[in-house]
PDB file of C-alpha atoms in Angstrom:
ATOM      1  CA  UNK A   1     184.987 208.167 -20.689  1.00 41.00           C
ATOM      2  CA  UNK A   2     182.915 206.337 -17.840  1.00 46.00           C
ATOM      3  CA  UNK A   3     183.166 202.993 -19.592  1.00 49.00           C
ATOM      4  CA  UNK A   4     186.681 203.206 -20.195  1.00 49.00           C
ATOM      5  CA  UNK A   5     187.207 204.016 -16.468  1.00 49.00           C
ATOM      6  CA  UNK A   6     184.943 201.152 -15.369  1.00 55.00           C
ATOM      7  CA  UNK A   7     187.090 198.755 -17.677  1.00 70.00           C
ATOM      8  CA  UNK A   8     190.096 199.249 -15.155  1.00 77.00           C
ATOM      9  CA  UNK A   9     190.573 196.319 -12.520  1.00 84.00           C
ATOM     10  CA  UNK A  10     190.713 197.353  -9.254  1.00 87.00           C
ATOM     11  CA  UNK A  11     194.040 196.432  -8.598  1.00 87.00           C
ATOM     12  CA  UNK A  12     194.923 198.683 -11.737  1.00 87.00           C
ATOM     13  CA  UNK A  13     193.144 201.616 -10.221  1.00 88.00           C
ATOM     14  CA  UNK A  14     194.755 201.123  -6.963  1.00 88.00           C
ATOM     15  CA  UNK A  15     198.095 201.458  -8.600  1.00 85.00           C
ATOM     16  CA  UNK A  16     197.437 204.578 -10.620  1.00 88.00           C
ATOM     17  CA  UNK A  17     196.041 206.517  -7.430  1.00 88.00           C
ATOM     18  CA  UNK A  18     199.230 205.546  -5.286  1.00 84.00           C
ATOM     19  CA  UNK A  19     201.194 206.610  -8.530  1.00 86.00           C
ATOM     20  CA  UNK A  20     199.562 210.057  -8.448  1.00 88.00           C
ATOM     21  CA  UNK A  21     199.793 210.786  -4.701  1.00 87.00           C
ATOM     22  CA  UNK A  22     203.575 209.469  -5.057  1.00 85.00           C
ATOM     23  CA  UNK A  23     203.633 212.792  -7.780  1.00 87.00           C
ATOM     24  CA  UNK A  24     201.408 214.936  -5.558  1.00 87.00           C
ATOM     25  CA  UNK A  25     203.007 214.477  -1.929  1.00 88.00           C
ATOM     26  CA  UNK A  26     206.489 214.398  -1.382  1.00 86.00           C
ATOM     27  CA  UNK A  27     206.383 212.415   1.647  1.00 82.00           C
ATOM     28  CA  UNK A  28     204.994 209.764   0.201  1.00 83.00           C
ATOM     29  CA  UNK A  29     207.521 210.110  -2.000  1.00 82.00           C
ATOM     30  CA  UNK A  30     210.184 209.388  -0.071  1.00 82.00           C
ATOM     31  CA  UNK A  31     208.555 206.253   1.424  1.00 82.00           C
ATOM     32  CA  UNK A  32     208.876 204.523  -2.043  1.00 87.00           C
ATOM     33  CA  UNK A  33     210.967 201.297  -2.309  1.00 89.00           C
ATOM     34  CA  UNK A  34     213.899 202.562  -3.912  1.00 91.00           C
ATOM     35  CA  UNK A  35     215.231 200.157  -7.069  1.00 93.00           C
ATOM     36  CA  UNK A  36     218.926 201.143  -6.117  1.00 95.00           C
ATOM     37  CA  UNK A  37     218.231 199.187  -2.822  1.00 97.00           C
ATOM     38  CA  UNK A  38     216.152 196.580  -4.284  1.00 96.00           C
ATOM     39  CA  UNK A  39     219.340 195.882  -6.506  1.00 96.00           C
ATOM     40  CA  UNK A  40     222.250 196.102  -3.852  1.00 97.00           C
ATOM     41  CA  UNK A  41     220.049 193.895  -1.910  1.00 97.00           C
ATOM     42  CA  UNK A  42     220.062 191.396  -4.441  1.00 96.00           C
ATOM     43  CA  UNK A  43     223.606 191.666  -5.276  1.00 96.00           C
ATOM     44  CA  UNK A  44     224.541 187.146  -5.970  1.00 97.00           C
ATOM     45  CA  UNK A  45     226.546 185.934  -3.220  1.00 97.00           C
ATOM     46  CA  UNK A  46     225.672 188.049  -0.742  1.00 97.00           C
ATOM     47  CA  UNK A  47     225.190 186.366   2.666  1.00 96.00           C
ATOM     48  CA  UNK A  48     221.942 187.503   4.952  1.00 96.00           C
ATOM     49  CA  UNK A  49     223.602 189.529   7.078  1.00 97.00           C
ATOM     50  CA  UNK A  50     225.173 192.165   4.296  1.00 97.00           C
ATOM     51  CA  UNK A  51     221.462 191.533   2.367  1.00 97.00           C
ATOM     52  CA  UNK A  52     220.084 193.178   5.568  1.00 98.00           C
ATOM     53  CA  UNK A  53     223.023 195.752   5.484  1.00 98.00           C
ATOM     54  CA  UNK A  54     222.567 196.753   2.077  1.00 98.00           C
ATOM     55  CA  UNK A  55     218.840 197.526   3.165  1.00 97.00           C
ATOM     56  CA  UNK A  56     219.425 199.703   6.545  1.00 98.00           C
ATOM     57  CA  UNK A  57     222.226 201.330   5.020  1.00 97.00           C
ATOM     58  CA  UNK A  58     220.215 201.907   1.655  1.00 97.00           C
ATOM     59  CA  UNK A  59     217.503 203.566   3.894  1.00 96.00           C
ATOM     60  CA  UNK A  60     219.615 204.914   6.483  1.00 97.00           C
ATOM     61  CA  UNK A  61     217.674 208.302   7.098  1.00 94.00           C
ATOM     62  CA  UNK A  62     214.525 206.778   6.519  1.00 94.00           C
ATOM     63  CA  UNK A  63     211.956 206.045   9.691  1.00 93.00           C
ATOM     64  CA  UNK A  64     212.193 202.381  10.490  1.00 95.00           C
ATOM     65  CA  UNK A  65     210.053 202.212  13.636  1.00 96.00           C
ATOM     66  CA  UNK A  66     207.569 203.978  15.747  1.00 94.00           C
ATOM     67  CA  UNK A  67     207.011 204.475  19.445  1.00 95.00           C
ATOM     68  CA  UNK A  68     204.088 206.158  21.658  1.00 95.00           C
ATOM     69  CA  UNK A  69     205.726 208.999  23.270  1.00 97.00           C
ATOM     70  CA  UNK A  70     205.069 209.328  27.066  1.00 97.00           C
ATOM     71  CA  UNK A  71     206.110 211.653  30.034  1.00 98.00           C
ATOM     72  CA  UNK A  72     206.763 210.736  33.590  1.00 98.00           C
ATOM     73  CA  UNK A  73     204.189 212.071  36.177  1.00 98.00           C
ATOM     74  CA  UNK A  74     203.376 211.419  39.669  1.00 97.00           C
ATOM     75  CA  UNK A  75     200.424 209.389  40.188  1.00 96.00           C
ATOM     76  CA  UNK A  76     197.964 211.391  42.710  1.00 95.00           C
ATOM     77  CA  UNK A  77     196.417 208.491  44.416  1.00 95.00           C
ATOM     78  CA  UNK A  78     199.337 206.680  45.205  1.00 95.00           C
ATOM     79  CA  UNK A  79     202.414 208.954  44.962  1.00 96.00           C
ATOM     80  CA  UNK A  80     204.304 206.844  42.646  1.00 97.00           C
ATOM     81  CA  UNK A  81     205.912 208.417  39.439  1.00 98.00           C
ATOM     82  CA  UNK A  82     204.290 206.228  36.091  1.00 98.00           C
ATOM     83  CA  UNK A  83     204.231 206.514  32.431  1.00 97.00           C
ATOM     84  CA  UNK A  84     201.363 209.197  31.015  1.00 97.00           C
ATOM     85  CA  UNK A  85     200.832 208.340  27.406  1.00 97.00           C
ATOM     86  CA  UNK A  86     200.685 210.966  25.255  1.00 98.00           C
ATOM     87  CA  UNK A  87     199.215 211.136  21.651  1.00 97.00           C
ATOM     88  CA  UNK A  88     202.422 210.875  19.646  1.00 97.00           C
ATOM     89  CA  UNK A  89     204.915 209.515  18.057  1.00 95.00           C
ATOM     90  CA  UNK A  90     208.665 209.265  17.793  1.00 95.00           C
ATOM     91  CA  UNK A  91     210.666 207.188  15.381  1.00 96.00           C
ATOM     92  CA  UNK A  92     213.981 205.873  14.791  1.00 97.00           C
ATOM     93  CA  UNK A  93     215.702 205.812  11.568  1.00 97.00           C
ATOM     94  CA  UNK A  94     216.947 202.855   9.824  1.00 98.00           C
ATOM     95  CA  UNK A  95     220.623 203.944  10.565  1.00 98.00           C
ATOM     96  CA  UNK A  96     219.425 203.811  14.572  1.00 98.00           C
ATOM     97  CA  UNK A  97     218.076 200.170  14.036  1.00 98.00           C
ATOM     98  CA  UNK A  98     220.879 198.882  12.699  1.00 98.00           C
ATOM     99  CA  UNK A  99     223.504 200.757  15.098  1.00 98.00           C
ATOM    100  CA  UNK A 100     221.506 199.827  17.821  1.00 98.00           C
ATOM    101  CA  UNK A 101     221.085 196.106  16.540  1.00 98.00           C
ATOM    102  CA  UNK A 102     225.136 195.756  16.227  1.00 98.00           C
ATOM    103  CA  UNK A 103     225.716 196.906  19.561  1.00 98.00           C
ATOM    104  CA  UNK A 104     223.681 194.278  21.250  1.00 98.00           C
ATOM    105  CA  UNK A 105     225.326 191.750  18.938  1.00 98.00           C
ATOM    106  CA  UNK A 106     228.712 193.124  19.841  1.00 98.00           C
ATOM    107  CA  UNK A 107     227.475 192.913  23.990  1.00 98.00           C
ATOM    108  CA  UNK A 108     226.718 189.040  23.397  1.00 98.00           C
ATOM    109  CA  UNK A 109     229.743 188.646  22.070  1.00 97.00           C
ATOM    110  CA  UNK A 110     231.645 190.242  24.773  1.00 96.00           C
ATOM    111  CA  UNK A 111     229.955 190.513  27.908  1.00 96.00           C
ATOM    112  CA  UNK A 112     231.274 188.093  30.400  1.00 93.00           C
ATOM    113  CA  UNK A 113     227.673 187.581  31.849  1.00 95.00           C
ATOM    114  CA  UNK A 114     225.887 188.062  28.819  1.00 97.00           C
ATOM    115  CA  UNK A 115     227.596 186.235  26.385  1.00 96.00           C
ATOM    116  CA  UNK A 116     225.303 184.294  23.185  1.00 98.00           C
ATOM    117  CA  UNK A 117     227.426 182.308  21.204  1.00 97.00           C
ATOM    118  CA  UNK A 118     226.819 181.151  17.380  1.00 97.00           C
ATOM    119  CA  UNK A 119     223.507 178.890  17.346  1.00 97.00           C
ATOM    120  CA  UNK A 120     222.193 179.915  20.731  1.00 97.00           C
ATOM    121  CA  UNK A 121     218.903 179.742  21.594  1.00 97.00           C
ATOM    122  CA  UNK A 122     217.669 183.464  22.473  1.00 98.00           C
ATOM    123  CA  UNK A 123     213.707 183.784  23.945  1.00 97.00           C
ATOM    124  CA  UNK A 124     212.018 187.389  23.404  1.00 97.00           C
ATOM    125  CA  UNK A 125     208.827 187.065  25.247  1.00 96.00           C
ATOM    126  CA  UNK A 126     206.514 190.331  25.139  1.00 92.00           C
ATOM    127  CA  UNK A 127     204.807 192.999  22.665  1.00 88.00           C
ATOM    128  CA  UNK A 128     205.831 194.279  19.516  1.00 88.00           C
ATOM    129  CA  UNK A 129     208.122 197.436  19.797  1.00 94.00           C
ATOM    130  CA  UNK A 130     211.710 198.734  18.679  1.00 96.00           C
ATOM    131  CA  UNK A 131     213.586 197.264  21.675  1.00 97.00           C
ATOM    132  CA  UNK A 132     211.704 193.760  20.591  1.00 97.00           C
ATOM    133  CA  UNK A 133     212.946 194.243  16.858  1.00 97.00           C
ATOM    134  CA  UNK A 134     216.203 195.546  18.033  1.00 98.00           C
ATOM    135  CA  UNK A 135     216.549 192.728  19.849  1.00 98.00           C
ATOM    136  CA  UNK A 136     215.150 190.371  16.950  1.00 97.00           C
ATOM    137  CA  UNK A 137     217.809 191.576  14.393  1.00 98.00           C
ATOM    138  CA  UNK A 138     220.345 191.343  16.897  1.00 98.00           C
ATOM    139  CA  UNK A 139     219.698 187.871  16.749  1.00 98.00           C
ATOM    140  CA  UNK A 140     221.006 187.718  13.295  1.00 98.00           C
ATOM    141  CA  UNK A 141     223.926 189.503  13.388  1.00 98.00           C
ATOM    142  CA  UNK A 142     225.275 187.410  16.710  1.00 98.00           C
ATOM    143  CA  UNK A 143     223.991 184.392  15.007  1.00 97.00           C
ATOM    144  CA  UNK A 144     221.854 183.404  17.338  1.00 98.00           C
ATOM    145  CA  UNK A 145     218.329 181.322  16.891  1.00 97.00           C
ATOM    146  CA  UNK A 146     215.800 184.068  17.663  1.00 97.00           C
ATOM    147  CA  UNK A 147     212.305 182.289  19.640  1.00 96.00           C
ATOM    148  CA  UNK A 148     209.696 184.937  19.857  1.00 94.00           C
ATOM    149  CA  UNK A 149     207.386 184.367  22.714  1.00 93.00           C
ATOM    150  CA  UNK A 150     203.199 185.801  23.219  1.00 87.00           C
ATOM    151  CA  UNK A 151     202.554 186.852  26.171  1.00 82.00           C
ATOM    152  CA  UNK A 152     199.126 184.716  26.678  1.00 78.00           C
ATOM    153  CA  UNK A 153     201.040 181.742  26.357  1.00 80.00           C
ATOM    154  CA  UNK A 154     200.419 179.158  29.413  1.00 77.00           C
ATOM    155  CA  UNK A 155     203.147 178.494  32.200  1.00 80.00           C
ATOM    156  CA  UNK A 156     202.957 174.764  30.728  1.00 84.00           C
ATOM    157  CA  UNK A 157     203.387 175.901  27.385  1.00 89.00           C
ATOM    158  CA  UNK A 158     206.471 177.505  28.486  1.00 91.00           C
ATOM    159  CA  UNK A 159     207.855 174.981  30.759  1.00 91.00           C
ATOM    160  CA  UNK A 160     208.012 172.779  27.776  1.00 93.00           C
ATOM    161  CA  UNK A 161     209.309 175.513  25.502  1.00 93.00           C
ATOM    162  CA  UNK A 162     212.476 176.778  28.046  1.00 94.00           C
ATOM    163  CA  UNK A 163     212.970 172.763  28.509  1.00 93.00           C
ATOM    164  CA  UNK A 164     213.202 172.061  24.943  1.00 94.00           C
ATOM    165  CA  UNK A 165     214.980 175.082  23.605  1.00 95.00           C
ATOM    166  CA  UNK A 166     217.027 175.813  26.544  1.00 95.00           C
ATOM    167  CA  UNK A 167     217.724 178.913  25.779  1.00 97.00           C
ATOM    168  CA  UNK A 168     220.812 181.046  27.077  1.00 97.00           C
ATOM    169  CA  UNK A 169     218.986 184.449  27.238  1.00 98.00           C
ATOM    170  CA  UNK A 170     215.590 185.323  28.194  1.00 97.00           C
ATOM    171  CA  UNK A 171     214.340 188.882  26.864  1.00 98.00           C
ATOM    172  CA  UNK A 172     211.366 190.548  28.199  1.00 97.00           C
ATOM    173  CA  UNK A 173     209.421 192.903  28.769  1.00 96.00           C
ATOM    174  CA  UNK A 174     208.592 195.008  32.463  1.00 96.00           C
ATOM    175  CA  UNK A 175     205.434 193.220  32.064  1.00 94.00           C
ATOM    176  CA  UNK A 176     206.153 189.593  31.679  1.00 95.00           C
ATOM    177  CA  UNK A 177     209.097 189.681  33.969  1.00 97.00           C
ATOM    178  CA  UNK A 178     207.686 188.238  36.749  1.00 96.00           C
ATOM    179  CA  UNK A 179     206.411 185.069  34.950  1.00 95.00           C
ATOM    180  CA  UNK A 180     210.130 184.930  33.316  1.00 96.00           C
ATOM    181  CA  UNK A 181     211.727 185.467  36.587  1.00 97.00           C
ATOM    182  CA  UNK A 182     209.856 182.714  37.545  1.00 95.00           C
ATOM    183  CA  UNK A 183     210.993 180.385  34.578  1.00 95.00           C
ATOM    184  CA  UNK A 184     214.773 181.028  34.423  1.00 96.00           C
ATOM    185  CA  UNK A 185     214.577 180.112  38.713  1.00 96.00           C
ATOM    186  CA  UNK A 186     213.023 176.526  37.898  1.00 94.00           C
ATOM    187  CA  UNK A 187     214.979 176.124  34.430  1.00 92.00           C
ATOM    188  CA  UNK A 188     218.244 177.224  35.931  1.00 89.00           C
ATOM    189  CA  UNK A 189     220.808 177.308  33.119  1.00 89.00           C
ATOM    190  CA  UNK A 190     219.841 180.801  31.635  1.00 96.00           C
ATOM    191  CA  UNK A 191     222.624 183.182  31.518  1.00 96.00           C
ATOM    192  CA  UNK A 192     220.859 186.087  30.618  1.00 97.00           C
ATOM    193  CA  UNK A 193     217.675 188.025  31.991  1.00 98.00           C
ATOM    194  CA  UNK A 194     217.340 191.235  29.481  1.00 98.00           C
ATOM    195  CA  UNK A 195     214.270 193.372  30.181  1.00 98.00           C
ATOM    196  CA  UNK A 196     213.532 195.440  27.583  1.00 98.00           C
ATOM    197  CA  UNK A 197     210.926 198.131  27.257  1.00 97.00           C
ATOM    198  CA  UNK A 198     212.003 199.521  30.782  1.00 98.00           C
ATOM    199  CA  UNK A 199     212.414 203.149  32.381  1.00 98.00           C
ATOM    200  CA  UNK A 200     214.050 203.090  35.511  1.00 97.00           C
ATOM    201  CA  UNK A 201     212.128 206.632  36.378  1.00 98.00           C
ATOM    202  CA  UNK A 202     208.974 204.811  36.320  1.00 98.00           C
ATOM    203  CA  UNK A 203     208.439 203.467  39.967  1.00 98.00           C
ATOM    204  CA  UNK A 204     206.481 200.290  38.248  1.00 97.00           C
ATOM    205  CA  UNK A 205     209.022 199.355  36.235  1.00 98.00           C
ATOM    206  CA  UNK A 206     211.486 199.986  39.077  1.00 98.00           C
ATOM    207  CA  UNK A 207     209.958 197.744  41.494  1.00 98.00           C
ATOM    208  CA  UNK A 208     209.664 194.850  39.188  1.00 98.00           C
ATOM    209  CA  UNK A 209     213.175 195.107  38.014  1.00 98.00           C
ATOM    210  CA  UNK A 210     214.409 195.045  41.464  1.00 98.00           C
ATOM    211  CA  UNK A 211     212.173 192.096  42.705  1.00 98.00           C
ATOM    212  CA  UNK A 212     213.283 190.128  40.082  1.00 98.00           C
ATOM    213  CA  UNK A 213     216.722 190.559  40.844  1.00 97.00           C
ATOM    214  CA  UNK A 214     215.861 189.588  44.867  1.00 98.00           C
ATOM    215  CA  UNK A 215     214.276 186.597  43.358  1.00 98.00           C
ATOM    216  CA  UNK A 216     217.213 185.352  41.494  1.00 97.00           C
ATOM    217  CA  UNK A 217     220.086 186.286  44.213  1.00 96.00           C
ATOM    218  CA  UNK A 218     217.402 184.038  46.928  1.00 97.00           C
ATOM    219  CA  UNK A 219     217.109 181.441  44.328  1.00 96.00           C
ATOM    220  CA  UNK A 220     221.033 181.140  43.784  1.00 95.00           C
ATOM    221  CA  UNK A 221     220.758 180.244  39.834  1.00 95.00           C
ATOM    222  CA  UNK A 222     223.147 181.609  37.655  1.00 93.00           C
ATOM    223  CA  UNK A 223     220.837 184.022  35.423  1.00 96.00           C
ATOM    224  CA  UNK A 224     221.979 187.571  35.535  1.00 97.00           C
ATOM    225  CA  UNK A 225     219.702 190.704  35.201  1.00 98.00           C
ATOM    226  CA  UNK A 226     220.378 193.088  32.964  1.00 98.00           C
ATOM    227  CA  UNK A 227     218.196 196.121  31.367  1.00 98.00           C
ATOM    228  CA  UNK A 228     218.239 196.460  27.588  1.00 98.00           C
ATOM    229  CA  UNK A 229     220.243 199.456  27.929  1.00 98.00           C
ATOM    230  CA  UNK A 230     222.650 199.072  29.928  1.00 98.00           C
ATOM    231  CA  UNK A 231     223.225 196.163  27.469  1.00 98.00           C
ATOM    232  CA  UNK A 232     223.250 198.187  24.544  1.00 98.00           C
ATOM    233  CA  UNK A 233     225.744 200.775  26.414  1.00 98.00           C
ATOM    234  CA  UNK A 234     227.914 198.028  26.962  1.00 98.00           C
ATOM    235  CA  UNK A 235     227.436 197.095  23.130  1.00 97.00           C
ATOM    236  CA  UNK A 236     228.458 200.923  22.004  1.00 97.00           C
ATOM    237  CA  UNK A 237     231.743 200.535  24.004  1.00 93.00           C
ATOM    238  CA  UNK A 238     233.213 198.201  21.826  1.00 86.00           C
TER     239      UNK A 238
END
């Protein structure tokens, strides 16, 4: 029995031990690609758009993302309420991700101050997280040309990125706003500030978001500042 067991490959055995926890746990059950999907997915003709569709809709209930839970608590040494990370989780379904998505799509292509037209550029310039992705996929449905940003990258780097893309928006996180704030001032022709990632009740995040609006209103340029979710409110109205 040993030497037929060492006569299975190792991606063979891999296989048949995900196959019997699949049998065995339930939840890992449910996280299996479903063929019904794969198929409606794959539908000919389809464009991108209703191939993405067919997926969040085929896995509507499903948890697409996850985010580090946190609480709001006054910070002793300096009086200031801040983020206290806690060691959690909370997710958002697939359904959320694509609701979500749509509604900044349908902001862009309404807001008077916000607007992102077919083929814009659109700059997302911070970490990994569901506002990021929401804002990603967005992309996609508006049409827009999505330009993901690293944080590390040089002010050069990004002088000669913002002067070659020119992009309309600039999205980014609490933490790179200043630096961004910075960039739409000296490029100018942004429309768009979004900072994403934010809570208002956090005196950090506060701050920043308020500086960076006195920074644009004493520079005179045309960006506007927005928060991700006032965005997306303005996105669910329509």
């Amino acid at each position: 029995m040993s030497e037929i067991v060492d006569e299975i490959s190792p991606k063979k055995r891999y296989v048949l031990s995900m196959l019997e926890l699949i049998e065995k746990d339930p939840e890992i059950a449910a996280l299996t690609p479903s063929e019904e999907v794969r198929i409606s997915s794959e539908k000919a003709g389809l464009s991108v758009e209703q191939r993405v569709d067919a997926i969040l809709e085929g896995y509507a209930e499903r948890p697409a993302l996850g985010m580090r839970r946190y609480e709001i608590v006054e910070d002793k040494a300096t009086g200031k309420n801040i983020r206290n990370y806690l060691p959690a989780y909370s997710t958002i379904t697939y359904s959320i991700l694509q609701s979500r998505s749509r509604a900044i799509a349908s902001a862009w292509r309404h807001h008077p101050d916000h607007k992102v037209d077919v083929d814009d550029m659109v700059c997302i310039m911070g970490f990994a997280s569901s506002d990021f992705q929401v804002l990603d996929l967005a992309c996609l449905y508006a049409q827009a040309v999505t330009v993901p940003l690293q944080s590390a990258t040089s002010g050069a780097d990004l002088t000669d990125i913002f002067t070659n893309v020119a992009p309309v928006t600039l999205a980014t996180t609490v933490t790179d706003l200043p630096v961004c704030t910075e960039h739409a001032i000296e490029h100018g022709g942004m429309r768009s500030l979004v900072v994403f990632d934010y809570d208002h009740r956090d005196c950090n995040d506060r701050e920043a978001f308020e500086n960076a609006g006195a920074a644009l209103e004493k520079a005179g340029v045309k960006t506007r500042l927005i928060t991700f979710d006032e965005l997306l409110e303005y996105g669910q109205s329509f």
